[in-house]
Coordinates of C-alpha atoms in Angstrom, one line a residue:
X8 CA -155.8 22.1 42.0
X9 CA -152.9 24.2 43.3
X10 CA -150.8 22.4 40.5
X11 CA -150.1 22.7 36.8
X12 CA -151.8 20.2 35.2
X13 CA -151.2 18.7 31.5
X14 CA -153.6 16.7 29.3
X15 CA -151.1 13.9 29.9
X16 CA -151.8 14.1 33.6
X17 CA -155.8 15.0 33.2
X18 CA -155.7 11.5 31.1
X19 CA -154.3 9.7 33.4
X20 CA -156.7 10.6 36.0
X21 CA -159.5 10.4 34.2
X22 CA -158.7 6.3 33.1
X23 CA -157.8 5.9 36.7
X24 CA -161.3 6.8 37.7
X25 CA -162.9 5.2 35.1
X26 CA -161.0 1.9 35.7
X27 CA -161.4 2.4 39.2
X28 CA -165.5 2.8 39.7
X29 CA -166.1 0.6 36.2
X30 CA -167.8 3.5 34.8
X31 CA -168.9 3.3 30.8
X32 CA -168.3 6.9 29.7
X33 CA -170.0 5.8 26.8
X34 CA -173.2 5.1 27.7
X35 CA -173.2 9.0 29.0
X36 CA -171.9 10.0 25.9
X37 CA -175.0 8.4 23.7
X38 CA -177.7 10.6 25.1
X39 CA -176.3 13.6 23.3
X40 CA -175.3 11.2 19.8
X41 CA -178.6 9.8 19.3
X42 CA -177.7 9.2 15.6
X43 CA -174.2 7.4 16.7
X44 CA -172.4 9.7 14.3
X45 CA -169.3 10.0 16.9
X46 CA -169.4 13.8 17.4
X47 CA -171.1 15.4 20.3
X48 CA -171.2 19.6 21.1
X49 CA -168.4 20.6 24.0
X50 CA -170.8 21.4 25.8
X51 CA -172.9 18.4 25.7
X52 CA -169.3 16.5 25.6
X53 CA -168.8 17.9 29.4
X54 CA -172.4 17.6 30.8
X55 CA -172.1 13.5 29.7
X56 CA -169.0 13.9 31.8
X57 CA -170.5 15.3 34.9
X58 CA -173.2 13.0 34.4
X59 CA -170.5 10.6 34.9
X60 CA -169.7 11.9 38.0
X61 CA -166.1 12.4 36.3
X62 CA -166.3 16.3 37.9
X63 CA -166.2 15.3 41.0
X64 CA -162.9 13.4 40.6
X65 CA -161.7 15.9 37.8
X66 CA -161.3 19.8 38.3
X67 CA -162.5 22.4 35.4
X68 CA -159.9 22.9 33.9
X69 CA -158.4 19.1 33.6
X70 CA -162.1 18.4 31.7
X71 CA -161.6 21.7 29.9
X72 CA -158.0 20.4 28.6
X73 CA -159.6 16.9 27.5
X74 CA -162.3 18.7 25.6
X75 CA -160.0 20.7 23.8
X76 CA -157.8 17.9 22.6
X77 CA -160.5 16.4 20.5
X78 CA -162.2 18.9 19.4
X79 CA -162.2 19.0 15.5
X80 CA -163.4 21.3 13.2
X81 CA -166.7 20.0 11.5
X82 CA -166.9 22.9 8.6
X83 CA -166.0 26.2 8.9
X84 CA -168.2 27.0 11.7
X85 CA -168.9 24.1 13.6
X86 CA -166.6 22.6 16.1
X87 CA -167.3 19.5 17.9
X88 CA -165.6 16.7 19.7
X89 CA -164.4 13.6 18.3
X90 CA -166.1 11.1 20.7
X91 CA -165.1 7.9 19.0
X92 CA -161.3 8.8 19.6
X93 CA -161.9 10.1 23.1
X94 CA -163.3 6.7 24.1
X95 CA -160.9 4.5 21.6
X96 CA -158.2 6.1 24.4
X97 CA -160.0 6.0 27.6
X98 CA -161.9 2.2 27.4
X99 CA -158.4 0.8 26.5
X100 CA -158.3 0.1 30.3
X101 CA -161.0 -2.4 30.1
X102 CA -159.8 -4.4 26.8
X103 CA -158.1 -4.5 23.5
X104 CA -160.1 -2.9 20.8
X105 CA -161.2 -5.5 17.4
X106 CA -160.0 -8.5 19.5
X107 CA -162.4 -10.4 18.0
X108 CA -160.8 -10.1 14.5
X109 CA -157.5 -10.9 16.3
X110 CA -157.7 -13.3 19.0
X111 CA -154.8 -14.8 19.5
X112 CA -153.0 -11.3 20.1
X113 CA -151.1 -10.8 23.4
X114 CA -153.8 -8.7 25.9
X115 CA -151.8 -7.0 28.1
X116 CA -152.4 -7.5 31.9
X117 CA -154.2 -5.7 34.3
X118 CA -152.8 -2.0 34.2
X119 CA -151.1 -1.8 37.8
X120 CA -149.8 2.1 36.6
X121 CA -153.8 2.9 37.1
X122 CA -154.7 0.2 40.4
X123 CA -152.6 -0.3 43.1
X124 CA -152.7 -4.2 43.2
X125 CA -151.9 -4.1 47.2
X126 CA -154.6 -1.7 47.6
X127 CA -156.4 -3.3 50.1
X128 CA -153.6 -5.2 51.9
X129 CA -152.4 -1.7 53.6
X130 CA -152.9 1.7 54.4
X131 CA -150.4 4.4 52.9
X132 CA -152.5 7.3 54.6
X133 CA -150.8 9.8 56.9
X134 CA -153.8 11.8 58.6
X135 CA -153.0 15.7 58.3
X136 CA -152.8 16.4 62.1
X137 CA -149.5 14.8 63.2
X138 CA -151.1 14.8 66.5
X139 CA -153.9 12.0 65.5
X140 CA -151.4 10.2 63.4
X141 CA -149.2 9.4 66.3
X142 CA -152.4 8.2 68.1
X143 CA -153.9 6.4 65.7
X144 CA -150.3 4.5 65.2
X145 CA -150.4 4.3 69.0
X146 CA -154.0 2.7 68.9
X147 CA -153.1 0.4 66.1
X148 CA -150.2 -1.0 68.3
X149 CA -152.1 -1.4 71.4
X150 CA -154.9 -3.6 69.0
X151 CA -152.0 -5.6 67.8
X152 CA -150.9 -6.8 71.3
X153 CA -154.4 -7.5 71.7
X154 CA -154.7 -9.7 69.2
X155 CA -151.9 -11.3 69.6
X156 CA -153.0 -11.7 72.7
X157 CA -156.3 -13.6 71.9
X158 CA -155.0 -15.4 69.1
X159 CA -158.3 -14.3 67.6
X160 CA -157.5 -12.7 64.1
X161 CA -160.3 -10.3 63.4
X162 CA -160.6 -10.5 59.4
X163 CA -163.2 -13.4 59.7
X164 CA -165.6 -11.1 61.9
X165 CA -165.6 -8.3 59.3
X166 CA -166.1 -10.9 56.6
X167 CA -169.1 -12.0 58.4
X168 CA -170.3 -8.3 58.5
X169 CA -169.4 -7.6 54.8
X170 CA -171.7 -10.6 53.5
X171 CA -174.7 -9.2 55.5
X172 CA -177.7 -9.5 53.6
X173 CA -178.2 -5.7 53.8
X174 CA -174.4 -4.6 53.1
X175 CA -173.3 -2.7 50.2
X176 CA -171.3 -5.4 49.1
X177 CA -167.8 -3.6 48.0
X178 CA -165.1 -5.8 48.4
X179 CA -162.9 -5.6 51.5
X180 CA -165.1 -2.6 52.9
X181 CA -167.4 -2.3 55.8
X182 CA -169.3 0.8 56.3
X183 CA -168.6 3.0 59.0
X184 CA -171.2 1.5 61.4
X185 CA -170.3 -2.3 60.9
X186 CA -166.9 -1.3 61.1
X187 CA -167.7 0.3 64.8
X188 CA -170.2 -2.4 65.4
X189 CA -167.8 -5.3 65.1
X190 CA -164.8 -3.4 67.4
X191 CA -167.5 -2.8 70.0
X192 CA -169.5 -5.8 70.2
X193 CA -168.1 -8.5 67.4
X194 CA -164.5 -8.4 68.9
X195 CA -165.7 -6.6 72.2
X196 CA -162.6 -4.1 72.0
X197 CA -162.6 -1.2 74.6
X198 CA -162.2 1.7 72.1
X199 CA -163.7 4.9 72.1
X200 CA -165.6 7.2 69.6
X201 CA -162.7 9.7 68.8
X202 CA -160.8 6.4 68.5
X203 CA -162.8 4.5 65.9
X204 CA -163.0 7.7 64.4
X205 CA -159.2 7.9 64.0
X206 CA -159.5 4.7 63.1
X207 CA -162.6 5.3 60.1
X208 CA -159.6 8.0 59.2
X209 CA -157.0 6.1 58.4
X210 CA -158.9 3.4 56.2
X211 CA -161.4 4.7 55.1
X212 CA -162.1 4.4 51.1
X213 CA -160.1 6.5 49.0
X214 CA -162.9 7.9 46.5
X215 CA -165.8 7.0 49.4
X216 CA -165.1 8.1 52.8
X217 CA -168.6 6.0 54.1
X218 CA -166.4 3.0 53.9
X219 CA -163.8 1.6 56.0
X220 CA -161.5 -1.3 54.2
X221 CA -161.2 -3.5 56.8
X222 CA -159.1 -6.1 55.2
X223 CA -155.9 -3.3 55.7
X224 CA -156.8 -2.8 59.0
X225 CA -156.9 -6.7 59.7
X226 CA -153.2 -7.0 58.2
X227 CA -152.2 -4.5 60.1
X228 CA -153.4 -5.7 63.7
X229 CA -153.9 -9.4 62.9
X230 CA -151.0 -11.8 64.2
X231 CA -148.5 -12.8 61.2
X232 CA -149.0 -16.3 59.9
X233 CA -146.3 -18.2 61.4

């Protein structure tokens, strides 16, 4: 990262990934705390991490900074890291701890600071290469006339695609060869490879680029509700 980073920052990233991709840190954590006594060796702390697939999201030294902050000092030779805290901090994006001996305490709602609620209604990407985001803006116009045009909204046809027996089923996405296969032959659009690839650019998923969220796309060249 070519920025300063902050445990406060490394956090937040961290819970945003986790709440994100619904992943239970925990479960990684256990194979190194058979016994369940809450305390696990750094370095074992870090490997449950990247078995995760939490480094890929995080860089060195944000895990390193985590790491730090719970380590604790077991006896005078022996530090560790204070598991049960870590993950008292980072599940509170998925529910209130004890509810059960409280249940009629307010639960907060679902934390929009760590999920964009409009997520999939829109695309806030600007592609690096001014040059392809002026054509890809350009493309997206010239797909809206046709539209508009038809009178055919195009969500339906990707819907159809997405609930293909043999889809990956994450919501609002297509992969990258339904998406071309319902431009091409679906909606029989004239658009070329370099332009379903600007396309593929601009919507593709955020964490996994072999996805393409097609319900942004439809907002954005489907006719307005009248």
């Amino acid at each position: 990262m070519t920025q300063d980073v902050s445990l406060e920052s490394a956090m937040r990233r961290l819970k945003q990934h986790v709440y994100k991709n619904r992943i239970r840190v925990k479960e990684f954590l256990m194979d190194f705390d058979k016994l369940n006594s809450g305390y696990v060796f750094p370095n074992h702390f870090l490997s449950a991490l990247s078995m995760a697939g939490i480094d890929r999201y995080l860089s060195a030294k944000e895990l390193e900074l985590i790491c730090e902050n719970y380590k604790v000092q077991r006896d005078a030779t022996l530090v560790m890291v204070d598991t049960r805290s870590f993950l008292h901090e980072v599940e509170l994006v998925f529910t209130m701890p004890h509810l059960e001996k409280d249940p009629l305490v307010d639960v907060p709602s679902e934390p929009s600071e760590l999920l964009d609620k409009t997520r999939y209604l829109k695309s806030s990407r600007i592609l690096p290469d001014p040059q392809d985001e002026s054509a890809v803006i350009a493309l997206l116009e010239r797909l809206s006339e046709t539209t508009l045009k038809r009178g055919q909204p195009v969500k339906a046809f990707f819907d159809d695609a997405a609930q293909d027996d043999h889809s990956a089923k994450l919501f609002g996405h297509v992969t990258v060869p339904q998406f071309r296969q319902v431009l091409t032959t679906k909606l029989d659009w004239v658009v070329s490879d370099p332009e379903v690839a600007l396309l593929v650019a601009k919507f593709r998923h955020e964490d996994k680029p072999e996805f393409v969220n097609y319900i942004a796309f439809s907002c954005t060249v489907d006719p307005p509700e009248r």
